[in-house]
PDB file of C-alpha atoms in Angstrom:
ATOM      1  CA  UNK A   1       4.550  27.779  17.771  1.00 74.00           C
ATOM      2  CA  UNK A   2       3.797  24.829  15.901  1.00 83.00           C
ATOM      3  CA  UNK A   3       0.618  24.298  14.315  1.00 91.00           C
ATOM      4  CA  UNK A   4       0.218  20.900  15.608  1.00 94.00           C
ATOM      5  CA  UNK A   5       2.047  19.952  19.063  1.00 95.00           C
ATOM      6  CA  UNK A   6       2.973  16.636  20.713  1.00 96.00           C
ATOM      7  CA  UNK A   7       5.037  15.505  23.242  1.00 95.00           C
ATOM      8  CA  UNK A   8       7.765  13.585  21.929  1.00 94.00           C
ATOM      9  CA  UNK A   9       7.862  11.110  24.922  1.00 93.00           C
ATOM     10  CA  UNK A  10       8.714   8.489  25.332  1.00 95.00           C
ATOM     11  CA  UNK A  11       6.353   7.007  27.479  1.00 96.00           C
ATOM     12  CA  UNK A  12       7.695   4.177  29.213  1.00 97.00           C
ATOM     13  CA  UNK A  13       4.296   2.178  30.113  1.00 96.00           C
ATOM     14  CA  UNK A  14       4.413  -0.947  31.851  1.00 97.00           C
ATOM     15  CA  UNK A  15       2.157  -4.010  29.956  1.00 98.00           C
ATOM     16  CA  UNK A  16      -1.606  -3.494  31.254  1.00 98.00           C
ATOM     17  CA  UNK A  17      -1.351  -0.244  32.325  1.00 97.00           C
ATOM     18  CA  UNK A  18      -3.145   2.705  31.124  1.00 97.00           C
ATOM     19  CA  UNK A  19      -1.636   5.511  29.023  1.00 97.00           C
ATOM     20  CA  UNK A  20      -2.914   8.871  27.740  1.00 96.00           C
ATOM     21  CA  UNK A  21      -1.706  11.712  25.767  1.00 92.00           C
ATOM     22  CA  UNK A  22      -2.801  14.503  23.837  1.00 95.00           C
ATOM     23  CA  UNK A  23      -2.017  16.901  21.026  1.00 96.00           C
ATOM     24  CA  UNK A  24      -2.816  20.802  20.494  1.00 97.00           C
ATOM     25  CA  UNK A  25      -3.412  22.138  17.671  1.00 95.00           C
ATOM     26  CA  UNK A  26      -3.693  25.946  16.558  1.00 93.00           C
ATOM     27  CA  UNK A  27      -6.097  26.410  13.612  1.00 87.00           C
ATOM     28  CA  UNK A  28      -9.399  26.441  15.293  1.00 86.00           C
ATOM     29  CA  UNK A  29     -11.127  26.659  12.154  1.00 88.00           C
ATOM     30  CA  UNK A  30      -9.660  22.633  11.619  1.00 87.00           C
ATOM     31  CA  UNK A  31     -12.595  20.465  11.255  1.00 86.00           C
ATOM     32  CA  UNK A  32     -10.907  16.815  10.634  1.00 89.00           C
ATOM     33  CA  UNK A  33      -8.692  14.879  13.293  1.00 93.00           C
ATOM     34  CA  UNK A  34      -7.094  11.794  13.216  1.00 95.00           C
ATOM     35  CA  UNK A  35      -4.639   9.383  15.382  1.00 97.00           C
ATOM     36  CA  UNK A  36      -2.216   7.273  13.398  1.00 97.00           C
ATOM     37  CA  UNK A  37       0.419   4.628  13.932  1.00 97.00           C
ATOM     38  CA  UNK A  38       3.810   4.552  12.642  1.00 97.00           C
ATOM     39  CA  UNK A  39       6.070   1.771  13.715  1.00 96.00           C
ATOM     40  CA  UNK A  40      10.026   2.662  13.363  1.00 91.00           C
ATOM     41  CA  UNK A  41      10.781   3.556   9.384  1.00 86.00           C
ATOM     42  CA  UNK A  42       7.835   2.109   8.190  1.00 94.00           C
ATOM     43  CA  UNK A  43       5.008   3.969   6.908  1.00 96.00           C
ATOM     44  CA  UNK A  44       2.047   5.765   9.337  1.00 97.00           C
ATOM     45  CA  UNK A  45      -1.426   3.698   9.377  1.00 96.00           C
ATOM     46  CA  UNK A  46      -4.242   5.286  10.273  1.00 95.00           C
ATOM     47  CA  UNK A  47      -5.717   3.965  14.155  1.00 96.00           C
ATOM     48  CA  UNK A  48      -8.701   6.334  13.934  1.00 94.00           C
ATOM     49  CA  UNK A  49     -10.399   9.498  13.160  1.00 92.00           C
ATOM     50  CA  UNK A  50     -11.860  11.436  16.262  1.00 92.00           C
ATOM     51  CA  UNK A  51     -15.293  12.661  15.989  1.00 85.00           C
ATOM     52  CA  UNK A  52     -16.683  15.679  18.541  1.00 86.00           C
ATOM     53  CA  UNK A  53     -18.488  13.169  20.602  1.00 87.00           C
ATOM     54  CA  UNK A  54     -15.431  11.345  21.054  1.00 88.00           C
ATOM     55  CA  UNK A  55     -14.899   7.408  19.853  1.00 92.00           C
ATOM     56  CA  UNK A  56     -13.972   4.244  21.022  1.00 94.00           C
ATOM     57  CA  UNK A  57     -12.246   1.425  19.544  1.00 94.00           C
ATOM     58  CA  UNK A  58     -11.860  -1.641  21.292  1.00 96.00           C
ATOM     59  CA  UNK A  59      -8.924  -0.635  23.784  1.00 98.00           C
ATOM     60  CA  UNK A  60      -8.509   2.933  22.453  1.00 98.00           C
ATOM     61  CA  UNK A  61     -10.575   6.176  23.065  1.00 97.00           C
ATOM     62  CA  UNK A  62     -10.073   9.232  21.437  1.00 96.00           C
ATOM     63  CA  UNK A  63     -11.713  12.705  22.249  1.00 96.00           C
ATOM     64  CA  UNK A  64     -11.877  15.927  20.853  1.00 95.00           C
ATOM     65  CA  UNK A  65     -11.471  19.047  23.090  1.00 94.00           C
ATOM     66  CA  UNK A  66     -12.713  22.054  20.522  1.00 93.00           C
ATOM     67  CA  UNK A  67     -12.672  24.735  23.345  1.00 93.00           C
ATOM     68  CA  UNK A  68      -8.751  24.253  24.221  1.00 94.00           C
ATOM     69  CA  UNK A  69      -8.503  22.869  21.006  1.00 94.00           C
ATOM     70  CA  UNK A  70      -6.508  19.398  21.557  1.00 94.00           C
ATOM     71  CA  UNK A  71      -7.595  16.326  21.156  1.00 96.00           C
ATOM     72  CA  UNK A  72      -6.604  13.066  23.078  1.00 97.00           C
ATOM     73  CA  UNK A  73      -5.627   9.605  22.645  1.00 97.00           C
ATOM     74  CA  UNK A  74      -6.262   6.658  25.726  1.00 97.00           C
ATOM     75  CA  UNK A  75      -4.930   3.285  25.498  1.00 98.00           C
ATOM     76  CA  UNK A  76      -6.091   1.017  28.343  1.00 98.00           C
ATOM     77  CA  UNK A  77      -4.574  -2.695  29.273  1.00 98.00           C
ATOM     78  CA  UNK A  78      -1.874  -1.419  26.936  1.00 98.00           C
ATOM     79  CA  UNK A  79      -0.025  -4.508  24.850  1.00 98.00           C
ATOM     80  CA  UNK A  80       3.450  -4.952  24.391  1.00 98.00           C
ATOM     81  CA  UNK A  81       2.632  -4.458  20.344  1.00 97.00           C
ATOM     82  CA  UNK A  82       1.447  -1.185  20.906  1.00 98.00           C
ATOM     83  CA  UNK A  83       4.842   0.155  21.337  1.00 98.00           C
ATOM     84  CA  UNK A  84       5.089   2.696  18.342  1.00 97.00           C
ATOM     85  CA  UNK A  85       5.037   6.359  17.258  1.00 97.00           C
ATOM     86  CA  UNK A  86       1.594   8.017  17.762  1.00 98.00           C
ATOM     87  CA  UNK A  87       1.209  10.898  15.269  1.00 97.00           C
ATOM     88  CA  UNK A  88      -1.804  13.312  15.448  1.00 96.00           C
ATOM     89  CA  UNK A  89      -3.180  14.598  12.078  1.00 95.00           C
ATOM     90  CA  UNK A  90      -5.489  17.738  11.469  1.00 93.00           C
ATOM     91  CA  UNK A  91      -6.757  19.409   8.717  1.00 88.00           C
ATOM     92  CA  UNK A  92      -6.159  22.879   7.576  1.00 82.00           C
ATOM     93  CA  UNK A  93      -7.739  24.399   4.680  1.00 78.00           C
ATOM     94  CA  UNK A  94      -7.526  21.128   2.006  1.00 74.00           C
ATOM     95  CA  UNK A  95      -4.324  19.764   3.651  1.00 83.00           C
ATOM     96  CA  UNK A  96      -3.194  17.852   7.048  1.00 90.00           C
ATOM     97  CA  UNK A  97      -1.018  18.995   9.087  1.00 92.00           C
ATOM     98  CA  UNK A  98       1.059  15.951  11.207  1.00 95.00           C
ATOM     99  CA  UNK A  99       2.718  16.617  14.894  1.00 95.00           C
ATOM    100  CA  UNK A 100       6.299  15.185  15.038  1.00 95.00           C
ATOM    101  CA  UNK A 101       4.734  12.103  16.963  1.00 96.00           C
ATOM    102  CA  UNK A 102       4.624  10.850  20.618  1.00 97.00           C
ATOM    103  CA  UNK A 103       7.038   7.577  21.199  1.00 97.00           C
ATOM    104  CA  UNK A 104       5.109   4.788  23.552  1.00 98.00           C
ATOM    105  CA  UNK A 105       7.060   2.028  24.413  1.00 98.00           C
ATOM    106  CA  UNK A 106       5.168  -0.895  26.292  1.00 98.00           C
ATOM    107  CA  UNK A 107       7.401  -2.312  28.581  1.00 97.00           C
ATOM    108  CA  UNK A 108       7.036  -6.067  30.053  1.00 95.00           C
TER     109      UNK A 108
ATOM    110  CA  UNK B   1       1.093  -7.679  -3.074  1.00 60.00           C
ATOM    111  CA  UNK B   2       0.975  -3.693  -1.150  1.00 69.00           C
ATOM    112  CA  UNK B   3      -1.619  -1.440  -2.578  1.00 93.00           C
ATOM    113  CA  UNK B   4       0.268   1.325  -2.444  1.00 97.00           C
ATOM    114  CA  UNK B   5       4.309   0.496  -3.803  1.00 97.00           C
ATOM    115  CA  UNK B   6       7.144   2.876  -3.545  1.00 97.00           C
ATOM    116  CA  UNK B   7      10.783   2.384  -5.631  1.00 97.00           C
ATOM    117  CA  UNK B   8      12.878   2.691  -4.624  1.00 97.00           C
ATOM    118  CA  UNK B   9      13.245   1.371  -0.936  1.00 96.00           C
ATOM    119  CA  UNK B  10      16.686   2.756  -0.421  1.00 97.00           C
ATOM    120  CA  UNK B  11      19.004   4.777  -2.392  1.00 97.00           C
ATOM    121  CA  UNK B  12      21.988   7.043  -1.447  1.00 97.00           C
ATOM    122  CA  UNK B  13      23.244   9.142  -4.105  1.00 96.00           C
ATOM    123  CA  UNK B  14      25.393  12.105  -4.197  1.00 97.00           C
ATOM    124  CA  UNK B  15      24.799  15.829  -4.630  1.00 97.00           C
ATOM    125  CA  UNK B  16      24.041  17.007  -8.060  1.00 97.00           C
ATOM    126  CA  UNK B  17      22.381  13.962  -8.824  1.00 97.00           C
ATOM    127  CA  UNK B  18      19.006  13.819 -10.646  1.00 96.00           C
ATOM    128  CA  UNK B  19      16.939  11.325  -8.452  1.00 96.00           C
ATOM    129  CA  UNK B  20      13.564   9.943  -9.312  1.00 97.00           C
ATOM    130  CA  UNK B  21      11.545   7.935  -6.818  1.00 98.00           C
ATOM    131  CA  UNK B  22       8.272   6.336  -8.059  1.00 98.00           C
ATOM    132  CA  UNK B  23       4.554   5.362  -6.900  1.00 98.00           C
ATOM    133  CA  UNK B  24       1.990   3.514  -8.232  1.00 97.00           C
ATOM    134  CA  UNK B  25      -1.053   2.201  -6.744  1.00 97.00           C
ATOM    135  CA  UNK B  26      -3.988  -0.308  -7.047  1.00 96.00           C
ATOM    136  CA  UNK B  27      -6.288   1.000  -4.775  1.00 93.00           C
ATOM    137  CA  UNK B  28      -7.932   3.130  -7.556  1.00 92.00           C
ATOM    138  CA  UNK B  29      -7.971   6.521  -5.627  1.00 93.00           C
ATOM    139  CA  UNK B  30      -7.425   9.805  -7.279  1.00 92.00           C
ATOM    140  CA  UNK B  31      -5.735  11.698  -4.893  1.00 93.00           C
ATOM    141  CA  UNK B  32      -2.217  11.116  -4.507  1.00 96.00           C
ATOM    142  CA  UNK B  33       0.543  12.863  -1.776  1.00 96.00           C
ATOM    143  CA  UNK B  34       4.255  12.914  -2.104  1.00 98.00           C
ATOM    144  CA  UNK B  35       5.818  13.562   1.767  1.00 97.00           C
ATOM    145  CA  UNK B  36       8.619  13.968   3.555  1.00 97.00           C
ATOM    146  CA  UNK B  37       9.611  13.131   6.913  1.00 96.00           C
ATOM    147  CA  UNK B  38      12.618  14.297   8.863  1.00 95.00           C
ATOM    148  CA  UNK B  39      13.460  13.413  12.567  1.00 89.00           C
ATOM    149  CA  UNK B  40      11.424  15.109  14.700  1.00 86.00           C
ATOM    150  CA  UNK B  41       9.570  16.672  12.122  1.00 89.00           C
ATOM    151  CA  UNK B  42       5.950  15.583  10.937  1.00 89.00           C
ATOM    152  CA  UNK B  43       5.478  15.115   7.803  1.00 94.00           C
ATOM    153  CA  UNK B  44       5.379  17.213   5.073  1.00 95.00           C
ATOM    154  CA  UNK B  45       4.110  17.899   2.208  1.00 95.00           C
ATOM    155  CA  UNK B  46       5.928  18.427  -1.190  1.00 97.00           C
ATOM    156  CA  UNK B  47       3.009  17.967  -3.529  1.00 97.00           C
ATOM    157  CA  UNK B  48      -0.368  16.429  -4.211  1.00 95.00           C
ATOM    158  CA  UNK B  49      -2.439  15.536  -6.952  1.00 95.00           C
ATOM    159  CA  UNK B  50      -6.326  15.321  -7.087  1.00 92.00           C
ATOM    160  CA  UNK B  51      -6.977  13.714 -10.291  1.00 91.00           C
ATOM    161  CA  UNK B  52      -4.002  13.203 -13.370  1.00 91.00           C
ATOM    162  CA  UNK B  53      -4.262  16.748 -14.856  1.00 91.00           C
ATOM    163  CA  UNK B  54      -4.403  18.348 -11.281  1.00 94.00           C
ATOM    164  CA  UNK B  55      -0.903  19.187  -9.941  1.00 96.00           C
ATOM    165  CA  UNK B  56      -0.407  21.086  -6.782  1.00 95.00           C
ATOM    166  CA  UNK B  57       2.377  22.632  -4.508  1.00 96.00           C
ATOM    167  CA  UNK B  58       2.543  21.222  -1.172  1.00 94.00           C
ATOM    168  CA  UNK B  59       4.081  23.027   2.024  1.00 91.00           C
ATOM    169  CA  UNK B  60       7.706  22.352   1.045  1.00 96.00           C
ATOM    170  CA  UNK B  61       7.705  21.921  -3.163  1.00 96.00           C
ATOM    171  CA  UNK B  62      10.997  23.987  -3.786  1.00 96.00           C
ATOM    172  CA  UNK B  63      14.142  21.978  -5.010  1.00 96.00           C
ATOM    173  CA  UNK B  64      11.098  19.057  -6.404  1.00 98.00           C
ATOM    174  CA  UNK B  65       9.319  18.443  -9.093  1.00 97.00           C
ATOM    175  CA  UNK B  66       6.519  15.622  -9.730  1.00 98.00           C
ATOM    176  CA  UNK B  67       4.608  13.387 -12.301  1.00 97.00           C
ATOM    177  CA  UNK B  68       1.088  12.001 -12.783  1.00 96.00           C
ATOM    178  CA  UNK B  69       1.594   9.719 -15.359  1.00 91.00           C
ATOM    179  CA  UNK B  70      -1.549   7.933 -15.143  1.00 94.00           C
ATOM    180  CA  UNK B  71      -4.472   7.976 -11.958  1.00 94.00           C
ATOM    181  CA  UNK B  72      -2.095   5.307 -10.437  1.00 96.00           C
ATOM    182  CA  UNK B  73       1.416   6.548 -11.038  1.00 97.00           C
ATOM    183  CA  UNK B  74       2.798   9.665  -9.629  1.00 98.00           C
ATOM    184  CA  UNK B  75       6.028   9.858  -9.509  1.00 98.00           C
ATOM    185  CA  UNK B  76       8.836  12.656  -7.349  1.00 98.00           C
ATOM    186  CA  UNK B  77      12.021  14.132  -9.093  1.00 98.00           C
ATOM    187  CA  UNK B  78      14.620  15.824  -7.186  1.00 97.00           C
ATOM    188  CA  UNK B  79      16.245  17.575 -10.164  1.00 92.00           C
ATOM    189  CA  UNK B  80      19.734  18.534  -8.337  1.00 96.00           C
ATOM    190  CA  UNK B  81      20.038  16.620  -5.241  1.00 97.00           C
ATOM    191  CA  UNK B  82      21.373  18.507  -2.196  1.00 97.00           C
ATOM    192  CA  UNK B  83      22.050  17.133   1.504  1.00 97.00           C
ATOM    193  CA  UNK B  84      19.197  18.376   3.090  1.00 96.00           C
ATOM    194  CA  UNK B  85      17.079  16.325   1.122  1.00 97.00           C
ATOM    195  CA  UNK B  86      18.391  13.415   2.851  1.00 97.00           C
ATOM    196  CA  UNK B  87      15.150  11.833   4.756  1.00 97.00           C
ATOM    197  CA  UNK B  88      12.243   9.588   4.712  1.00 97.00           C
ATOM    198  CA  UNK B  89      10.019   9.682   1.258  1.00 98.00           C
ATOM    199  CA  UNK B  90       6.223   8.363   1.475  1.00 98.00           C
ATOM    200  CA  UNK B  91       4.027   8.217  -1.372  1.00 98.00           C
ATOM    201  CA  UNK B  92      -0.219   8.253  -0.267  1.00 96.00           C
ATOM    202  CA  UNK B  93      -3.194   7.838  -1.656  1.00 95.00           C
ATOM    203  CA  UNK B  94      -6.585   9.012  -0.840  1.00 92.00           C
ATOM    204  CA  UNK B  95     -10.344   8.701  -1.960  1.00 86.00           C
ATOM    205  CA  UNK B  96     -12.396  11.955  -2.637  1.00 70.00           C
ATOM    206  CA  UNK B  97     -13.056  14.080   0.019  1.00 65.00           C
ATOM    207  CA  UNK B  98     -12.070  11.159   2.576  1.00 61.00           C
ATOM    208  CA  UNK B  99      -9.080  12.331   3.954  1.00 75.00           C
ATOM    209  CA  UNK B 100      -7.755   8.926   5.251  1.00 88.00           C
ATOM    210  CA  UNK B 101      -4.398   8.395   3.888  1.00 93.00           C
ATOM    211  CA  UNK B 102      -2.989   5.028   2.446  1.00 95.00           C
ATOM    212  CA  UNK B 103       0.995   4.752   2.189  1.00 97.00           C
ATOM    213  CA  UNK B 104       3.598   3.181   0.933  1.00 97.00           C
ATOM    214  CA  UNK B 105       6.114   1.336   2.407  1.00 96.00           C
ATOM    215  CA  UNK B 106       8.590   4.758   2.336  1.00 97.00           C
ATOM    216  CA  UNK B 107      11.653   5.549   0.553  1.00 97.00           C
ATOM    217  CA  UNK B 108      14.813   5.949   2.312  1.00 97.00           C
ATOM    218  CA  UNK B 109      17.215   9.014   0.628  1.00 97.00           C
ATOM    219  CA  UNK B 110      19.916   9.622   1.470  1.00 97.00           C
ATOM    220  CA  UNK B 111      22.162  12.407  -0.349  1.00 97.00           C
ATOM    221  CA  UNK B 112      25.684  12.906   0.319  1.00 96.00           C
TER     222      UNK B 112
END
């Protein structure tokens, strides 16, 4: 089993619709969490961290699920730009361990 | 100009070759990440460095080697270049404990 899971999609969304997904992870001792973006070849950029009591950020919402250990990502009235790569990131010991990514692409 | 710039962007090269990509950044961080990233892979880690005399193995280290020449240059040596090692470099930084990660741009290696 991988230590950090995602599906690989892709989610095919249409424009203003809203789209979740989430990512497990298997350390439960991991105590940092984070969503980033990575548009095709280019380099990840971090979207945001995800706290225990869950965060928001303008159209995105991200919550942490310590119990079944995953955490989640929601994008409401999704955009055509946020077609991209969604890669979940979480700690383990002094390094971060990434998920192969979940492909979104916004359709019109 | 990026904070964070990787040379090369591309480079194909063939096996045996010594190949040296390099980093340096102006965000002023410390830590600094060489990774990897393969299709359907996430990333991984070859090696990180906290400060410039702190050098550490990462997850996947065998086959590279790595420089700090100064808090902003760190640079990634593959010594004998095999196929395998064909993928997607990215250089990071990060400050202190704050594990938000900055990147570069990527370097694209491909070994035939």
């Amino acid at each position: 089993r991988k230590e950090v899971e995602q599906d690989p999609g892709p989610f095919n969304v249409p424009e203003g619709a809203t789209v979740a997904f989430n990512c497990t992870y298997s350390n439960s001792a991991s105590q940092s969490f984070f969503w980033y973006r990575q548009d095709c070849r280019k380099e990840p950029k971090l979207l945001m961290s995800v706290y225990s009591s869950g965060n928001e950020d303008g159209r995105f919402t991200a919550q942490l699920n310590r119990a079944s250990q995953y955490i989640s990502l929601l994008i409401r009235d999704s955009k055509l730009s946020d077609s991209a790569t969604y890669l979940c990131v979480v700690n383990k010991a002094y390094q971060l361990i990434w998920g192969a990514g979940t492909k979104l692409i916004i359709k019109p | 100009d990026a904070d964070v710039t990787q040379t090369p962007r591309n480079r194909i090269t063939k096996t045996g070759k010594r190949i040296m990509l390099e980093c340096s950044q102006t965000k002023g961080h410390d830590r600094m990440y060489w990774y990897r990233q393969d299709p359907g892979l996430g990333l991984r880690l070859i090696y990180y460095s906290f400060d410039v005399k702190d050098i550490n193995k990462g997850e996947i280290s065998d086959g590279y080697s790595v420089s700090r020449q100064a808090q902003a240059k760190f640079s990634l040596s593959l010594e004998s270049a095999i196929p395998n090692q064909t993928a997607l470099y990215f250089c990071a930084t990060s400050e202190g404990a704050d594990e938000k990660l900055f990147f570069g741009s990527g370097t694209q290696l491909s070994v035939l």
